[in-house]
Short mmCIF file of C-alpha atoms in Angstrom, two decimals:
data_model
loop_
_atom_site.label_atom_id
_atom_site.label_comp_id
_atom_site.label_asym_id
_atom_site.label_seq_id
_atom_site.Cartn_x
_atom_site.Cartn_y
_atom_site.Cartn_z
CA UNK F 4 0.00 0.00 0.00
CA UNK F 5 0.64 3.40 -0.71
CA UNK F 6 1.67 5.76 1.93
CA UNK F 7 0.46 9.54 2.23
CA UNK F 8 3.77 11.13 2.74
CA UNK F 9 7.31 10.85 3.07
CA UNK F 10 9.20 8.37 0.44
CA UNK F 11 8.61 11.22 -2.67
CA UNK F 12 9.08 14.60 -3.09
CA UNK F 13 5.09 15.24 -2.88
CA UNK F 14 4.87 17.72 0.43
CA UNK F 15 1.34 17.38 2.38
CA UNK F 16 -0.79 20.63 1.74
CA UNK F 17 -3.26 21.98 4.58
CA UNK F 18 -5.55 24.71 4.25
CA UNK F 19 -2.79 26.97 6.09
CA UNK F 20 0.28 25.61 3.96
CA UNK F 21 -1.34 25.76 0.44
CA UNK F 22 -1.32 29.30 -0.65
CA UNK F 23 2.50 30.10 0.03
CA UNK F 24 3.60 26.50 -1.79
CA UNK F 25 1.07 27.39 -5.25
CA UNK F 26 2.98 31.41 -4.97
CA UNK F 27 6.14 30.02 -6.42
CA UNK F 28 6.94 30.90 -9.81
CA UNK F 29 7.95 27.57 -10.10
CA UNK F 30 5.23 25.38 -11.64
CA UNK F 31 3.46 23.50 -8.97
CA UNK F 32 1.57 20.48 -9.28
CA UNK F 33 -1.91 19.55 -6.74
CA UNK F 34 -3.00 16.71 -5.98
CA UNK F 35 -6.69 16.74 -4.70
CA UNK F 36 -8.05 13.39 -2.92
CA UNK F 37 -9.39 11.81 -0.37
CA UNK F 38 -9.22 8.56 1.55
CA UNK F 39 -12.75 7.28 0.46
CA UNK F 40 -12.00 8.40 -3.48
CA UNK F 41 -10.15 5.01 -5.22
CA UNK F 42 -9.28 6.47 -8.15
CA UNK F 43 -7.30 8.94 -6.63
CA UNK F 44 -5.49 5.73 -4.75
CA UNK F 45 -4.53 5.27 -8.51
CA UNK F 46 -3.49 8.73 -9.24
CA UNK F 47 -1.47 9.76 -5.85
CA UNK F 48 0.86 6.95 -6.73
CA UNK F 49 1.45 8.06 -10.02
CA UNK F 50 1.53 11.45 -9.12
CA UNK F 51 4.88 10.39 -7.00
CA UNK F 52 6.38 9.19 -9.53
CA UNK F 53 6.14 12.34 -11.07
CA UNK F 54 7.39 14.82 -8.04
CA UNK F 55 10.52 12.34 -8.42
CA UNK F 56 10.93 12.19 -12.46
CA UNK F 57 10.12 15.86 -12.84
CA UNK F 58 11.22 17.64 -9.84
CA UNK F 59 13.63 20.37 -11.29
CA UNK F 60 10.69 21.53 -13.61
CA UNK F 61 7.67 21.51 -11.13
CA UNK F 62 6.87 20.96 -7.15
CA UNK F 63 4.10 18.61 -6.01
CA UNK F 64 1.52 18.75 -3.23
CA UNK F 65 -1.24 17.12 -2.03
CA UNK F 66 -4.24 18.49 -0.23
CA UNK F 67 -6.86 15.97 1.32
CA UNK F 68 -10.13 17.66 0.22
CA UNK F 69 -11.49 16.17 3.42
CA UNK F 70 -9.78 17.33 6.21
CA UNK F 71 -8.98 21.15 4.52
CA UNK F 72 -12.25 21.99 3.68
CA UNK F 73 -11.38 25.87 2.93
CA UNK F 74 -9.25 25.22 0.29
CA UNK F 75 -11.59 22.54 -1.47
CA UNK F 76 -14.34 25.04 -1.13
CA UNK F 77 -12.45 27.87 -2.23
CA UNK F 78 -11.45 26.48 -5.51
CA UNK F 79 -14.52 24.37 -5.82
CA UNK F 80 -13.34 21.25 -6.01
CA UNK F 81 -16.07 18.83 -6.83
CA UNK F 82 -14.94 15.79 -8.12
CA UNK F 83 -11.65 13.88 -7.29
CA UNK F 84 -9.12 13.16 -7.95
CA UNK F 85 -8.44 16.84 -9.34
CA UNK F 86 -5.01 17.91 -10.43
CA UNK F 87 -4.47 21.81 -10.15
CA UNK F 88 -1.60 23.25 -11.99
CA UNK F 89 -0.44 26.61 -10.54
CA UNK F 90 2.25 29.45 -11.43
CA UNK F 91 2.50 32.48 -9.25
CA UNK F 92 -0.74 31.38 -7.49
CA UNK F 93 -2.76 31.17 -10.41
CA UNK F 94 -4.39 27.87 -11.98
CA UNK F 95 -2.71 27.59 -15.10
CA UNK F 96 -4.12 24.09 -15.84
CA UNK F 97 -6.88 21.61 -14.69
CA UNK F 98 -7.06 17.84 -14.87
CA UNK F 99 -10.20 15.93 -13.45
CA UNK F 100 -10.19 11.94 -12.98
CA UNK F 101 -8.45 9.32 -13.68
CA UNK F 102 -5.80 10.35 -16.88
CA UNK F 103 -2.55 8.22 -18.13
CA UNK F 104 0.48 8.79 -16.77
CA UNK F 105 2.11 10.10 -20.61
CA UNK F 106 -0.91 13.22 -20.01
CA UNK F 107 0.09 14.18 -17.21
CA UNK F 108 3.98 14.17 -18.60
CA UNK F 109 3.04 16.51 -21.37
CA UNK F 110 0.68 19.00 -19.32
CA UNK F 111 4.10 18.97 -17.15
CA UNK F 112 6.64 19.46 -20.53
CA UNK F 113 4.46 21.76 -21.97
CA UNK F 114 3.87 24.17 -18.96
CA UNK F 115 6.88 23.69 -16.84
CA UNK M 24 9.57 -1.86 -29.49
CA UNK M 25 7.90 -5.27 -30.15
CA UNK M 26 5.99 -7.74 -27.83
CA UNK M 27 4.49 -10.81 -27.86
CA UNK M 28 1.28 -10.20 -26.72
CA UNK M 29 0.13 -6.38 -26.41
CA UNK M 30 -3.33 -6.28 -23.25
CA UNK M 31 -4.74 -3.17 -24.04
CA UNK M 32 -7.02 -2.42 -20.61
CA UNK M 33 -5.52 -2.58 -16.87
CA UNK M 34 -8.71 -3.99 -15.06
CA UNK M 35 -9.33 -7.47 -13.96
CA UNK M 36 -9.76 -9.10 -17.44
CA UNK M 37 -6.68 -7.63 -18.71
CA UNK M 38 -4.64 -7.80 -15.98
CA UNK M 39 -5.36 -11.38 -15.50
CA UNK M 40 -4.51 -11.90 -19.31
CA UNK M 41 -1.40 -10.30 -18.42
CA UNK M 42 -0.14 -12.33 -16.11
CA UNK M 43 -1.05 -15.52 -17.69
CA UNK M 44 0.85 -14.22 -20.65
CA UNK M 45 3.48 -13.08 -19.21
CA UNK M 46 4.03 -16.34 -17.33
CA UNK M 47 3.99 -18.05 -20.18
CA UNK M 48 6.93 -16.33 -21.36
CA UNK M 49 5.50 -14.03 -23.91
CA UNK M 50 7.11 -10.89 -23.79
CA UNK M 51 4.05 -8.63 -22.52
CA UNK M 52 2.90 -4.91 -22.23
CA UNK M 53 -0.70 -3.62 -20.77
CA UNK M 54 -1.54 -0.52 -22.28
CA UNK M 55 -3.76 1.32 -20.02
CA UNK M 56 -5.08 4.79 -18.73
CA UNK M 57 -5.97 3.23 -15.54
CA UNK M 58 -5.64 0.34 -12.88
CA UNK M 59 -9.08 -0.80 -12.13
CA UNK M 60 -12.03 0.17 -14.20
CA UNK M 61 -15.32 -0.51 -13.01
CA UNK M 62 -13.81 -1.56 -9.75
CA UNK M 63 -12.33 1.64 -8.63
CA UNK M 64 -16.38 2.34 -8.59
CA UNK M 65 -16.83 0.28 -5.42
CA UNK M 66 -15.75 -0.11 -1.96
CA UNK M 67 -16.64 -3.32 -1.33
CA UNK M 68 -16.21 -6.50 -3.61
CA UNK M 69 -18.12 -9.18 -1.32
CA UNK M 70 -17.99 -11.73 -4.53
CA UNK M 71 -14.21 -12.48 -5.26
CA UNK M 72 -13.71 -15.91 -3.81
CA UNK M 73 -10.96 -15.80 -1.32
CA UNK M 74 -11.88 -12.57 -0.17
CA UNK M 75 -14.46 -12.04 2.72
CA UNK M 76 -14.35 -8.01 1.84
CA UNK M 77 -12.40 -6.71 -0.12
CA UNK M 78 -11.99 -2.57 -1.81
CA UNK M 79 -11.75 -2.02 -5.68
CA UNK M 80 -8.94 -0.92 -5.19
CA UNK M 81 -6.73 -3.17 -3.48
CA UNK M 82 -7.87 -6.07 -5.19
CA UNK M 83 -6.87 -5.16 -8.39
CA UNK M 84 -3.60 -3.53 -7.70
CA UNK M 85 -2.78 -6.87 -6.46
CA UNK M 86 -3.71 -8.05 -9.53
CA UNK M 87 -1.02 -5.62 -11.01
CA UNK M 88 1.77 -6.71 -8.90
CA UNK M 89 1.50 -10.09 -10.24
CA UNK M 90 1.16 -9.02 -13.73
CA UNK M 91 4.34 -7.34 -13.13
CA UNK M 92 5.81 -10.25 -11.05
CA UNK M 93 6.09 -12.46 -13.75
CA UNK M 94 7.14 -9.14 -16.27
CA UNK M 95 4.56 -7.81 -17.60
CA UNK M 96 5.18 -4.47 -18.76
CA UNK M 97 2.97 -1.51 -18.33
CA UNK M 98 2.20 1.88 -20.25
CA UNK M 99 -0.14 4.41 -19.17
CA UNK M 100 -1.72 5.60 -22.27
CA UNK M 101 -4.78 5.53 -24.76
CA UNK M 102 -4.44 3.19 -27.98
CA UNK M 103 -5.59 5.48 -30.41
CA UNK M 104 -5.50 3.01 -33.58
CA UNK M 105 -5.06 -0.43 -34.29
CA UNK M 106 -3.89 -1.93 -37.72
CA UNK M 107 -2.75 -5.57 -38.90
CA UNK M 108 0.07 -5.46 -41.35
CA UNK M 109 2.29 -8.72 -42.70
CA UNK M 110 0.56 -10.85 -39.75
CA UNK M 111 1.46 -8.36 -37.21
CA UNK M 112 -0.48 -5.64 -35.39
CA UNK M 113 0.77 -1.73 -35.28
CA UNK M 114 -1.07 0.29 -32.02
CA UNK M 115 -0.55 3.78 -31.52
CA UNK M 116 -1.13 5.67 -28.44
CA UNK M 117 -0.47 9.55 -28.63
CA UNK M 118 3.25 9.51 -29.02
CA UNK M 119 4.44 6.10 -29.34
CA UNK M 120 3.80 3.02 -32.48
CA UNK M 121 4.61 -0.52 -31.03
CA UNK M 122 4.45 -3.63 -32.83
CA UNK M 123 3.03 -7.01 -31.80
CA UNK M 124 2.45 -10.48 -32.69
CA UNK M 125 -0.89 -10.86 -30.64
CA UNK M 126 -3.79 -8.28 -29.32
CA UNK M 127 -6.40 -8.38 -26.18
CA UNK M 128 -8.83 -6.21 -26.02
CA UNK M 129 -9.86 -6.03 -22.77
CA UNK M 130 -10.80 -2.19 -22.08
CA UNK M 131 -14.30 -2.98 -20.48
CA UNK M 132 -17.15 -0.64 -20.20
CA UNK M 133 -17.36 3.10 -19.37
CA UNK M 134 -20.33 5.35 -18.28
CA UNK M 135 -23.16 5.92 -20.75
CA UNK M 136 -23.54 10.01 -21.07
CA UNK M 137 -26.18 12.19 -20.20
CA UNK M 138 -26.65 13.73 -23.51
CA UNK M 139 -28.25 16.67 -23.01
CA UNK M 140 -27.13 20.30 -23.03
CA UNK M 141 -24.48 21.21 -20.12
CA UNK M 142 -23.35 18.13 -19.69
CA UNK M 143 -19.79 18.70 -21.35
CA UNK M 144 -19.39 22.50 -19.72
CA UNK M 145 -19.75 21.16 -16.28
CA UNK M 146 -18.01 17.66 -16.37
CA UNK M 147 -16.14 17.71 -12.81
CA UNK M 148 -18.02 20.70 -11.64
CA UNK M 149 -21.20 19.18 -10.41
CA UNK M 150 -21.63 16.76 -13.39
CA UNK M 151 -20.50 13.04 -11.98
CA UNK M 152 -20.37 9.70 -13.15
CA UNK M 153 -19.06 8.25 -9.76
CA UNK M 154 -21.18 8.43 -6.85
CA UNK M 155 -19.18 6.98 -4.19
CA UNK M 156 -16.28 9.55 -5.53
CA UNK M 157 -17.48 12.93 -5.33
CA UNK M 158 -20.79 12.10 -3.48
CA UNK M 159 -18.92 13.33 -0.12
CA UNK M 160 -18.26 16.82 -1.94
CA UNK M 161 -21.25 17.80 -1.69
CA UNK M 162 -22.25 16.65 1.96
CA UNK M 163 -25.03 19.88 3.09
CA UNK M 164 -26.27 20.06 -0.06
CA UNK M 165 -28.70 18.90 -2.65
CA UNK M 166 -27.84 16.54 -5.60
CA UNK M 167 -29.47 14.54 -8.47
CA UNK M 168 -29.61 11.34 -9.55
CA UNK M 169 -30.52 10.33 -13.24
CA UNK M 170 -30.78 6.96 -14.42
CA UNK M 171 -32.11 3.46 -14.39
CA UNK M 172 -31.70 0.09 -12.67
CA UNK M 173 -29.89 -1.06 -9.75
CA UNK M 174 -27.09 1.17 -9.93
CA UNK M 175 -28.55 3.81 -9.76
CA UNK M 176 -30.76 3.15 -6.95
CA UNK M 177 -27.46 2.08 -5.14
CA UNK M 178 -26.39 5.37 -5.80
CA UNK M 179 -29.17 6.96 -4.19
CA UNK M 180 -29.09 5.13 -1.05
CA UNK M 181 -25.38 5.46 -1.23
CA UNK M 182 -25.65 9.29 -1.69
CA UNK M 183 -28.41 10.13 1.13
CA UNK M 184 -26.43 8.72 3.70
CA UNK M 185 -23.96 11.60 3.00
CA UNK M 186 -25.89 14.41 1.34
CA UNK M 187 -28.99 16.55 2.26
CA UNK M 188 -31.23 15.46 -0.35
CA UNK M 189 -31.02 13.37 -3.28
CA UNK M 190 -33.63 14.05 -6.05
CA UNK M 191 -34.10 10.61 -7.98
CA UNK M 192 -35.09 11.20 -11.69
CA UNK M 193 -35.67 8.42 -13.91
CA UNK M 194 -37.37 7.52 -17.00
CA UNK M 195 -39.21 4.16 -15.57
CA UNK M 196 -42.29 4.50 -15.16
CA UNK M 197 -41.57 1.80 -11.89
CA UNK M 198 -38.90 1.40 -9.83
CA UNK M 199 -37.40 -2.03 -10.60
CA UNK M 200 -35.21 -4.03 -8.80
CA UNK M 201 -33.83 -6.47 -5.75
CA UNK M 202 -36.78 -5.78 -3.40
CA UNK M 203 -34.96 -5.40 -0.51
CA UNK M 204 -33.29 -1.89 -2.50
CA UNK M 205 -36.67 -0.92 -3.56
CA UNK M 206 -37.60 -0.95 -0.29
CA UNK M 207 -34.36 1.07 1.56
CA UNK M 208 -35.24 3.24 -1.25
CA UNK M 209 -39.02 3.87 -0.74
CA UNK M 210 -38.10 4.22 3.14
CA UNK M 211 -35.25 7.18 2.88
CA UNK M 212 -36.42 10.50 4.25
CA UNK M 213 -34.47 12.58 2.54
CA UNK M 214 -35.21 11.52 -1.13
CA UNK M 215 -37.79 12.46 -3.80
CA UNK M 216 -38.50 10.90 -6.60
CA UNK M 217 -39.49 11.47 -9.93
CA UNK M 218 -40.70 8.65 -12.16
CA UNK M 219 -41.31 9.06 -15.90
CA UNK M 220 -39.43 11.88 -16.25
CA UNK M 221 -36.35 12.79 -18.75
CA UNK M 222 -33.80 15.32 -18.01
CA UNK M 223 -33.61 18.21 -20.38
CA UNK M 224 -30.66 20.38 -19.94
CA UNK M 225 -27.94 21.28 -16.96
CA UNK M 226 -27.30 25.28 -15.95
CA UNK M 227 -25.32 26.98 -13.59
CA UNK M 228 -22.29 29.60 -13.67
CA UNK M 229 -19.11 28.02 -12.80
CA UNK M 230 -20.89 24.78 -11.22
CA UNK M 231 -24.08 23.42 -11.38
CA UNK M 232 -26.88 25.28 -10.20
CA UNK M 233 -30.14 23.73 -11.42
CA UNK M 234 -31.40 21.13 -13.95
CA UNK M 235 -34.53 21.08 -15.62
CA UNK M 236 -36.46 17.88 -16.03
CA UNK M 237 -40.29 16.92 -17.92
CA UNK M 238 -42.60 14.90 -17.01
CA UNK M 239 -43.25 12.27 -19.61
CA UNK M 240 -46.59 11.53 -19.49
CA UNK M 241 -48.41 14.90 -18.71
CA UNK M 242 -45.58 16.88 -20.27
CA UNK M 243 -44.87 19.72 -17.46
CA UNK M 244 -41.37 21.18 -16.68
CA UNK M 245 -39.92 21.82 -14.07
CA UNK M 246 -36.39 23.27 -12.99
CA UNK M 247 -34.95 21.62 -9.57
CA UNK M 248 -32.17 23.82 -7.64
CA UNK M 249 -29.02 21.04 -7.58
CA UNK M 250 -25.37 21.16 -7.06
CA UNK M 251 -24.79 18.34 -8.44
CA UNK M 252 -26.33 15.46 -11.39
CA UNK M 253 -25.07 11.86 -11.04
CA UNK M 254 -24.84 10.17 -14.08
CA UNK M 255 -26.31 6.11 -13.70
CA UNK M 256 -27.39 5.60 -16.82
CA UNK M 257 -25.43 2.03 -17.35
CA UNK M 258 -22.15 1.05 -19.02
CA UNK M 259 -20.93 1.17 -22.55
CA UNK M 260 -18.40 -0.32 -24.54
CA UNK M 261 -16.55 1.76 -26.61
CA UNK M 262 -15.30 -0.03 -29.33
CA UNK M 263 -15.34 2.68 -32.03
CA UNK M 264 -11.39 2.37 -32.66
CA UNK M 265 -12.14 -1.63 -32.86
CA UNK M 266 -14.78 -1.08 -35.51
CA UNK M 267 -13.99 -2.42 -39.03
CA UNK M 268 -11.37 -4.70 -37.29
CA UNK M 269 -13.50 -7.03 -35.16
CA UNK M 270 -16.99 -7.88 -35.12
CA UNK M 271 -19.63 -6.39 -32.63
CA UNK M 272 -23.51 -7.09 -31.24
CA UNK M 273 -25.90 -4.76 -31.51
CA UNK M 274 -24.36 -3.06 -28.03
CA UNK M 275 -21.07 -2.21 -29.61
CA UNK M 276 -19.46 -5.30 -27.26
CA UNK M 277 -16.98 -7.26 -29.41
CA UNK M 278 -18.25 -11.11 -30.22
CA UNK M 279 -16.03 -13.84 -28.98
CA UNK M 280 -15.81 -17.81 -29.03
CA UNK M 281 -15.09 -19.88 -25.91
CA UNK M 282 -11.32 -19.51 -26.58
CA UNK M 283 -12.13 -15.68 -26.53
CA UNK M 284 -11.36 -15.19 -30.38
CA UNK M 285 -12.47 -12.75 -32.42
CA UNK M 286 -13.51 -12.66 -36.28
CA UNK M 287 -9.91 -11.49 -36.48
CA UNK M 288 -7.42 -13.88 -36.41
CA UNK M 289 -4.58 -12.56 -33.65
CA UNK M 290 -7.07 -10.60 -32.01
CA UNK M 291 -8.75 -11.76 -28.54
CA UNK M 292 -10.87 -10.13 -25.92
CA UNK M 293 -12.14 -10.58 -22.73
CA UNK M 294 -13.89 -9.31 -19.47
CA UNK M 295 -16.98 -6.11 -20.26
CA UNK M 296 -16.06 -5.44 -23.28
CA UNK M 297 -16.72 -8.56 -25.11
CA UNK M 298 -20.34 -10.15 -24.95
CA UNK M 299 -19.92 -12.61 -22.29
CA UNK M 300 -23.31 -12.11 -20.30
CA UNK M 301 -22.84 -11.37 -16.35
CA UNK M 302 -20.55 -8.37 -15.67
CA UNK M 303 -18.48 -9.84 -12.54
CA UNK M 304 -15.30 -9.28 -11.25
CA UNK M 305 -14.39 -13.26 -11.42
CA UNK M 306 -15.81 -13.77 -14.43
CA UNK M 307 -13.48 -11.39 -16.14
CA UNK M 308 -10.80 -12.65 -14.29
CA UNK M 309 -11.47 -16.76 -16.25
CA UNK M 310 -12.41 -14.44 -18.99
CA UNK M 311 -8.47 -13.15 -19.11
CA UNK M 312 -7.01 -16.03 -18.46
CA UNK M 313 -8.65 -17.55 -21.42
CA UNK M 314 -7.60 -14.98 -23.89
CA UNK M 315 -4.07 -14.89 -22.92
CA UNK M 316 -3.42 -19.06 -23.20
CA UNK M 317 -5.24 -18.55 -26.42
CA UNK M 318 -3.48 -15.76 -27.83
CA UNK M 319 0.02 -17.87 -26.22
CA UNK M 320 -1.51 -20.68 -28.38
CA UNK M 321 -1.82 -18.46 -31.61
CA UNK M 322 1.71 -17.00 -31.02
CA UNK M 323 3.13 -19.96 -30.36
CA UNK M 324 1.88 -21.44 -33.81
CA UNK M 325 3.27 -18.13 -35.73
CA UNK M 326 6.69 -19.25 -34.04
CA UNK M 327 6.54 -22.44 -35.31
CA UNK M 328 6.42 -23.51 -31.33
CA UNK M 329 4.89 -26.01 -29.63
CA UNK M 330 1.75 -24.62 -27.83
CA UNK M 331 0.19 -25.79 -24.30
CA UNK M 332 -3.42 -26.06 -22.99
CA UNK M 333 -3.11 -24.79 -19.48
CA UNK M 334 -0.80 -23.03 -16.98
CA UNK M 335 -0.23 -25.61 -14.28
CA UNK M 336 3.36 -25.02 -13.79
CA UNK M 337 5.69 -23.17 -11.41
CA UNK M 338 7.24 -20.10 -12.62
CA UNK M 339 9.85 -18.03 -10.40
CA UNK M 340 8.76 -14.27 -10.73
CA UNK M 341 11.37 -11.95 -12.46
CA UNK M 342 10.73 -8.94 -9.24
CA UNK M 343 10.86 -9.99 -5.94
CA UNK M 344 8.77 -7.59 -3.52
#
């Protein structure tokens, strides 16, 4: 099984950490989910891979929609899993559900 | 890059195939967007034999790691065409063309649409297709369910227990189904129902705000105030880049033999997809097994090989965990 932190370069989000890590100029890369959700059991994973393959071009978090409601609410976040892409705090790309791996790659390439 | 047997789908039927091809010693790759399917859909599997209770989930990601215990390869990607040329077959998925000897098609079933106007704008914002997903987004608020048959009333028993109210709408004119659901259904507080009735179009800004729905019979509209429209209007196989290649029923699943053949010789399938009649995890599990000793079989006889008729050997995985 999959664990929620540590092993990967994918930092935790909460609703007080979030808005300072999506500021960077860097690209950043969110992962939205939540324990009941199991696609998203098929995404985080795969979303680790990524924060280790691609970490010079973008930084990845992950926000449980669940236990930092704000946030969720705030960018109305209604289906998971829901990938945010951000650059100086603004959403610069959106992916909803379940996508393959190569996608998420590009969206990374091409925006990064 | 060539392989022996190319399992396009990573749910039970074609990770099963998987492994029994790659055990076999065929040099394999799954070609999938997901791990799962349908099965990422529930929490609890109470039918696996073996398993008391088991999640989606965790069941078939241990399919996975056998798959890949024995060396199956995996790529996360869509095949976006499939060709035979010179007795071999030529996929492409959005970047890559790779070459093999033997196809499964084992991509199963995905979620009928809702066809009707705002559907597309507001996929992920308040339009769903997975109850037990996003259900819990929207606890303290109102949501809709269209659809017919059992799964969708599970999904509106499943989504009162965490919502304020679910509004039911369905085309039957009756609800039909195991009695004991009829009747959780017809005792939940917090749901209304509307029989005979069709949705007609989705609205809202950046979410949904409202639908409007007729009734069939007397004809009336009426718009309900919603945050949300669950889509349960069954499963469909989408076959369309299969089309022309293999042969399909009149529900677009592709027709196989007991070996799990299709009218094209080289090409198998198994699990939803194909029109094998029950819809069970287990059964696409035999399902994949079957295609892959067949399509060993087939490549086998291209090789000039000798082929076998089961798998009842020991074979040390290539990854240890």
């Amino acid at each position: 099984m999959e664990s929620n932190m540590g092993k990967n370069n994918v930092r935790v989000l909460t609703d007080s950490t979030f808005d300072s890590f999506v500021r960077s100029p860097k690209l950043s890369v969110v992962d939205f989910w939540a324990a009941w959700c199991a696609p998203c059991r098929y995404l985080s994973p795969v979303v680790e891979e990524l924060s280790s393959e691609y970490s010079d071009r973008a930084n990845f978090g992950k926000l449980n929609v669940d236990e930092n409601p704000s946030i969720s609410t705030l960018l109305r976040i209604e289906s998971i899993p829901t990938l945010l892409f951000f650059k100086n705090g603004k959403i610069v790309d959106v992916s909803i559900g379940v996508v393959p791996k190569e996608k998420l790659v590009q969206k990374i390439k091409s925006l990064a | 890059m060539e392989y022996d047997i190319i399992v396009i789908g990573g749910a039970a039927a074609g990770l099963t195939a998987a492994l029994y091809s790659a055990r076999q010693g065929m040099k394999t790759l799954v070609i999938t967007k997901d791990i799962g399917g349908q099965a990422l859909l529930t929490n609890e599997i109470q039918n696996y034999p073996g398993y008391d209770l088991v999640d989606g989930f965790s069941l078939l990601n241990k399919f996975r790691e056998e798959a890949e215990a024995f060396g199956s390869e995996f790529l996360y990607d869509e095949v976006t065409s499939l060709k035979k040329e010179n007795d071999k077959f030529i996929l492409k998925t959005n970047d890559k063309e790779i070459i093999s000897r033997a196809v499964i098609l084992a991509f199963g079933k995905t979620p009928r649409d809702l066809n009707v106007p705002g559907e597309t704008s507001f996929k992920g914002h308040g339009v769903s297709y997975c109850a037990i997903c996003d259900g819990p987004l929207f606890r303290n608020r109102d949501v809709a369910v269209y659809g017919n048959g059992e799964h969708a009333i599970q999904a509106v028993i499943y989504l009162s227990s965490v919502v304020k109210k679910v509004y039911f709408i369905t085309r039957a004119k009756k609800i039909i189904g195991d009695d004991e659901l009829v009747s959780t259904l017809n005792s939940l507080k917090n749901v209304e129902i509307f029989k005979d009735s069709s949705l007609l179009s989705i609205s809202g800004d950046t979410s949904v705000k409202s639908i409007k729905i007729k009734d069939n019979s007397s004809g009336i509209e009426r718009d309900i105030n919603t945050g949300a429209v669950f889509a349960e209007m069954g499963y469909i196989a989408r076959t369309d880049f299969v089309k022309g290649i293999v042969k399909l029923n009149e529900s677009n699943e592709i027709i196989v033999d007991s070996y799990c053949k299709t009218s094209e010789e080289g090409i198998f399938a198994c699990g939803d997809v194909t029109n094998t009649p029950y819809k069970q995890v287990v059964i696409s599990a035999g399902h994949g097994a079957t295609a892959a000793l067949s399509a060993y079989n087939y490549v086998q006889n291209k090789k000039g090989k000798v082929a076998s008729k089961s798998d009842w050997k020991l074979v040390n995985t290539v990854k240890t965990k």
